[in-house]
Short mmCIF file of C-alpha atoms in Angstrom, two decimals:
data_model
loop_
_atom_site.label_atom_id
_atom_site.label_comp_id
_atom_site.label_asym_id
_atom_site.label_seq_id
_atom_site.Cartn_x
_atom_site.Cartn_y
_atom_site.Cartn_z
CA UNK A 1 23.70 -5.11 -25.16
CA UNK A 2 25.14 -6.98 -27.97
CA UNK A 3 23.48 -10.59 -28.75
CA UNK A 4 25.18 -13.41 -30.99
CA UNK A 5 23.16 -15.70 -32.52
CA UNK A 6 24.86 -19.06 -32.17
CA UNK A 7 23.08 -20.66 -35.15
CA UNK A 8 23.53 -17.81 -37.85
CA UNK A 9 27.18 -16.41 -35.91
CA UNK A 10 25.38 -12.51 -36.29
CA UNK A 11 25.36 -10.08 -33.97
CA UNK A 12 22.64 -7.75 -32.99
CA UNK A 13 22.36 -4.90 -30.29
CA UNK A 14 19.50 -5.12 -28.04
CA UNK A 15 17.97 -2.40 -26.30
CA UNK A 16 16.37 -2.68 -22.72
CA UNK A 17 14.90 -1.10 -19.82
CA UNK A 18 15.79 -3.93 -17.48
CA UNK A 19 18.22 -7.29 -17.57
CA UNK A 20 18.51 -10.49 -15.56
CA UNK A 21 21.79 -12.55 -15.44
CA UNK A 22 21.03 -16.20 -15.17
CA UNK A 23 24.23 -17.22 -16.47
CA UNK A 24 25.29 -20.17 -13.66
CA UNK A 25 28.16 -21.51 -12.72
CA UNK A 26 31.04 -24.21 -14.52
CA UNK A 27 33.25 -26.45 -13.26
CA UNK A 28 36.56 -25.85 -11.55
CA UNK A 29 39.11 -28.08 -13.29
CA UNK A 30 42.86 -28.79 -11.43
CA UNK A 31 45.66 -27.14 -12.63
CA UNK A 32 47.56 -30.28 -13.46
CA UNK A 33 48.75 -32.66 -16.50
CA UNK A 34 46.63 -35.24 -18.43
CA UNK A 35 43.40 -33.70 -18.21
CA UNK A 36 42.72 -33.95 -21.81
CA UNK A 37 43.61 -38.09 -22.15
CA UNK A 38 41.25 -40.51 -22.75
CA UNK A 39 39.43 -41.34 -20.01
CA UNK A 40 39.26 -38.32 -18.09
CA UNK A 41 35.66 -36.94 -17.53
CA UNK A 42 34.06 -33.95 -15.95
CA UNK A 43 30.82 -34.31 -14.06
CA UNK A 44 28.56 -31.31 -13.85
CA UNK A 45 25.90 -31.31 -16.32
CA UNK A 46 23.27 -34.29 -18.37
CA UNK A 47 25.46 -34.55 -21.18
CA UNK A 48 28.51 -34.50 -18.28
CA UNK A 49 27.18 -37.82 -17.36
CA UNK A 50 25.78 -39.44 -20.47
CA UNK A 51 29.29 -39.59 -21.66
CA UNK A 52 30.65 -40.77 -18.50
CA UNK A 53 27.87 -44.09 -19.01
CA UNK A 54 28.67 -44.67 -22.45
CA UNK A 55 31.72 -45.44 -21.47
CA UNK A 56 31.06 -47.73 -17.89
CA UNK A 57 31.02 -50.95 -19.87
CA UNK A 58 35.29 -50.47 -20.12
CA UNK A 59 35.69 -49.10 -16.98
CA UNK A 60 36.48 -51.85 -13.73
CA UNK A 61 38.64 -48.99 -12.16
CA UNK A 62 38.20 -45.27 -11.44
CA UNK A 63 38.76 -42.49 -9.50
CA UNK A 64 36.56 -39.63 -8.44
CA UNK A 65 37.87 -36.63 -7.78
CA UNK A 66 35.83 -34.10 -5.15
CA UNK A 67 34.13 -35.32 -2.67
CA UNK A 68 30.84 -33.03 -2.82
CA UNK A 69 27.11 -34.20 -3.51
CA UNK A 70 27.73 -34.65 -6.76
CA UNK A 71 31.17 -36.80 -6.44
CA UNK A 72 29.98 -38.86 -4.07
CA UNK A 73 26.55 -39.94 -5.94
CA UNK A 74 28.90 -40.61 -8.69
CA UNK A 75 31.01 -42.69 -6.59
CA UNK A 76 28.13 -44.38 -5.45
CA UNK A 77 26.53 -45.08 -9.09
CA UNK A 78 30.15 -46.57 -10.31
CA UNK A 79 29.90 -49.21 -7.02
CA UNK A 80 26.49 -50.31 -7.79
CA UNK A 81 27.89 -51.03 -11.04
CA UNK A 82 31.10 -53.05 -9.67
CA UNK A 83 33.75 -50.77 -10.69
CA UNK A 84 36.08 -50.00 -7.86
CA UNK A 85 36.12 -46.83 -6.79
CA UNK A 86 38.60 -44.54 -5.09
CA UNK A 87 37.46 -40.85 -3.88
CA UNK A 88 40.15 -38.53 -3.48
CA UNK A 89 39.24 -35.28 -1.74
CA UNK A 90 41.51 -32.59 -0.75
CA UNK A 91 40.40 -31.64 2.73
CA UNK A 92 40.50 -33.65 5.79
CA UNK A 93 36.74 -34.77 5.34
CA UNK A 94 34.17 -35.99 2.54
CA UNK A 95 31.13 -33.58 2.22
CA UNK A 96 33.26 -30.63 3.54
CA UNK A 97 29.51 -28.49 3.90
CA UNK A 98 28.63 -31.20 6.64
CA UNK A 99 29.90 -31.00 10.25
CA UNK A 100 32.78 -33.24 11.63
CA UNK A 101 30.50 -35.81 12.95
CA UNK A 102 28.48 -36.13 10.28
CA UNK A 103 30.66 -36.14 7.60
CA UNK A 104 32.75 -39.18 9.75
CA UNK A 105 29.39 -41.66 9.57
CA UNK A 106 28.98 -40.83 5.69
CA UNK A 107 32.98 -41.88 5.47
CA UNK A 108 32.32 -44.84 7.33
CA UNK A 109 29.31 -45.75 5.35
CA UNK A 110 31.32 -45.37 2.14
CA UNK A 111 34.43 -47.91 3.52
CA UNK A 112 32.13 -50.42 4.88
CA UNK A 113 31.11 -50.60 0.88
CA UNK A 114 34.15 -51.15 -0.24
CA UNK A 115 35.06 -47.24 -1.35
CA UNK A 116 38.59 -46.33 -0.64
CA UNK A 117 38.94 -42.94 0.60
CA UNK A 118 41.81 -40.03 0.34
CA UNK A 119 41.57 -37.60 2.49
CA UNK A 120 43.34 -34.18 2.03
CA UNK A 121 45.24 -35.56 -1.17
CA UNK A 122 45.25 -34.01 -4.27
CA UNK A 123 46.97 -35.07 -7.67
CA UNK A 124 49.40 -33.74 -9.38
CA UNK A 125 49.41 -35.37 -12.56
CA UNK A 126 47.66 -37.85 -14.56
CA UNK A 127 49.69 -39.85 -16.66
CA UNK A 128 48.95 -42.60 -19.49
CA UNK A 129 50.72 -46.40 -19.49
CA UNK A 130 51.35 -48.44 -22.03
CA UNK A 131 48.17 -50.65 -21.81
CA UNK A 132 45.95 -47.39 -21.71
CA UNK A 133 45.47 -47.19 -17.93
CA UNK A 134 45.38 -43.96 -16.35
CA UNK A 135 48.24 -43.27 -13.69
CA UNK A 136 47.31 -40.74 -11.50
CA UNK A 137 50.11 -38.91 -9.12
CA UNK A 138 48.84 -37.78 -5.96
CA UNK A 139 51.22 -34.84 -3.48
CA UNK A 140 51.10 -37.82 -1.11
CA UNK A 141 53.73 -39.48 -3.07
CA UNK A 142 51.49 -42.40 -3.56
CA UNK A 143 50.34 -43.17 -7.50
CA UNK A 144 47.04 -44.96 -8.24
CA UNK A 145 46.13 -46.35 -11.65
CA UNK A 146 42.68 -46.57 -12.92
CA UNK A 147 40.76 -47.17 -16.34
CA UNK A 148 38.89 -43.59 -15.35
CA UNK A 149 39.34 -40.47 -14.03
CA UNK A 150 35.90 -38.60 -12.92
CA UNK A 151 36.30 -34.78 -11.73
CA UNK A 152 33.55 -33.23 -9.66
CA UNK A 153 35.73 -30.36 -7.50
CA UNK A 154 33.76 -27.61 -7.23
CA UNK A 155 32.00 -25.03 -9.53
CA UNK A 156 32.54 -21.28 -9.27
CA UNK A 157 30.40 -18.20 -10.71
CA UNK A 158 29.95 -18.07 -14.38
CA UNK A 159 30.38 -14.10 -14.52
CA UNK A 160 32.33 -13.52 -16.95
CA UNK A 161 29.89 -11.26 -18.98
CA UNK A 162 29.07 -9.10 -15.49
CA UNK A 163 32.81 -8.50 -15.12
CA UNK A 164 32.58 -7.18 -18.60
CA UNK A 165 29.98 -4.83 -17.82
CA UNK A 166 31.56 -3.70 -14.70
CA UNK A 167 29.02 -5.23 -12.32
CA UNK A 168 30.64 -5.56 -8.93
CA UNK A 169 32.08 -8.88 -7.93
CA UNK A 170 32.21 -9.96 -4.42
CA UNK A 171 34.56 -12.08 -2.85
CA UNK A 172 34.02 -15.56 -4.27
CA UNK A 173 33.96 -14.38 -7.54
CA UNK A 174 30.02 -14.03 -8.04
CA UNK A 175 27.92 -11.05 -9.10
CA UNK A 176 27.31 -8.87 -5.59
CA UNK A 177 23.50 -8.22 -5.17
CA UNK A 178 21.34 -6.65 -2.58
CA UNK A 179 18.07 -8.17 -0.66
CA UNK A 180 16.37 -7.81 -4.25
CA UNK A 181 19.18 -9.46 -6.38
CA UNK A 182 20.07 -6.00 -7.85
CA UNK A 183 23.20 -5.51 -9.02
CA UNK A 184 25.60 -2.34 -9.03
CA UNK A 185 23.80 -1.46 -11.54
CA UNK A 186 19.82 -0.96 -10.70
CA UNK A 187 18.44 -1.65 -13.72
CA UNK A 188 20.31 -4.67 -13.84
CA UNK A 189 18.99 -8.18 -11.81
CA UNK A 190 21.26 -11.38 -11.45
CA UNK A 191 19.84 -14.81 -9.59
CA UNK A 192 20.85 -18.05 -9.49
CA UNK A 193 24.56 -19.82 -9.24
CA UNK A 194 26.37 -16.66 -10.83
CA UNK A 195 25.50 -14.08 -7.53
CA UNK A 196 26.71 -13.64 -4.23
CA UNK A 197 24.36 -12.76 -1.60
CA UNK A 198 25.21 -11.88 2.36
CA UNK A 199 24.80 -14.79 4.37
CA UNK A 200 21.46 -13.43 6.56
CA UNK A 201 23.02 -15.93 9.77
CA UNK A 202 26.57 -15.05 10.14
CA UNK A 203 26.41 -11.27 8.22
#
């Protein structure tokens, strides 16, 4: 295995009997314009959302895009802090792990706050004005600006160096194991965000 050291930029070979992949998972960004303006944020890790604060003081306006755990606890941090929020989620329900009926009293909960919700809407673009708002363009038709955009949509398997290797991918993109989070290759492990296990209720 080769090894870069990030500090000193040199690579080294490594030798071993056994290796573990604990690489995790990043975040899924849409394939649209304006990601890269001002104001546009990604939520996923501390540092994620230590830039997002440092910037709260200038925000009164934003919208959250994903609907997950993680976009909605967002959501929920920017209200207590009197921004006004809009969540824009592209299926037909917030918390899309959650059955129907649940998922309906957390939406209610959310517009009873003041949250305005868009269900199965995406954007297409994001856009800057000439004050330095953020216009975003949504396959509704409909355009909403905002002072931020916040993107929580998803994460998928970091597996880039198992693909390299010629582990076996499954499916979803994540590093196939068996009951004992072996790989295809038996002397090599994998846990965490990056694998793919079978599902021991519906498999």
């Amino acid at each position: 295995m080769t090894v870069l050291d990030l500090a000193s930029k040199v690579e080294r070979v490594e030798n071993y009997d056994a290796l573990v992949l604990s690489t995790g998972s990043q975040s899924v960004w849409p394939n649209i314009d304006g990601l890269d303006l001002p104001g546009v944020h990604v939520l996923r890790t501390i540092p994620d959302s230590r830039k997002i604060k440092a910037q709260l003081d200038n925000i009164h306006r934003a919208l959250v895009m994903g609907a997950g755990y993680l976009g909605l606890e967002l959501a929920e941090n920017l209200y207590k802090r009197d921004i006004q929020v809009t969540v824009l989620q592209s299926s037909d329900q917030v918390m899309p792990t959650l059955d129907k009926e649940m998922a309906t009293f957390v939406a209610n909960h959310l517009k009873k706050h003041g949250l305005e919700l868009k269900l199965s809407c995406k954007a297409t673009a994001i856009t800057q004005t000439s004050d330095h708002s953020l216009l975003v363009s949504l396959d509704s038709g409909e355009q909403v600006t905002v002072d931020a955009v916040m993107i929580s949509v998803g994460v998928k398997p970091r597996a880039e160096l198992a693909i390299q290797a010629g582990l076996e991918i499954g499916e979803l993109g994540g590093i196939r194991v068996n009951e004992y989070l072996q790989t295809s290759d038996p002397n090599i492990w994998a846990v965490g965000d990056v694998v793919e296990v079978k599902n021991v209720i519906t498999c």
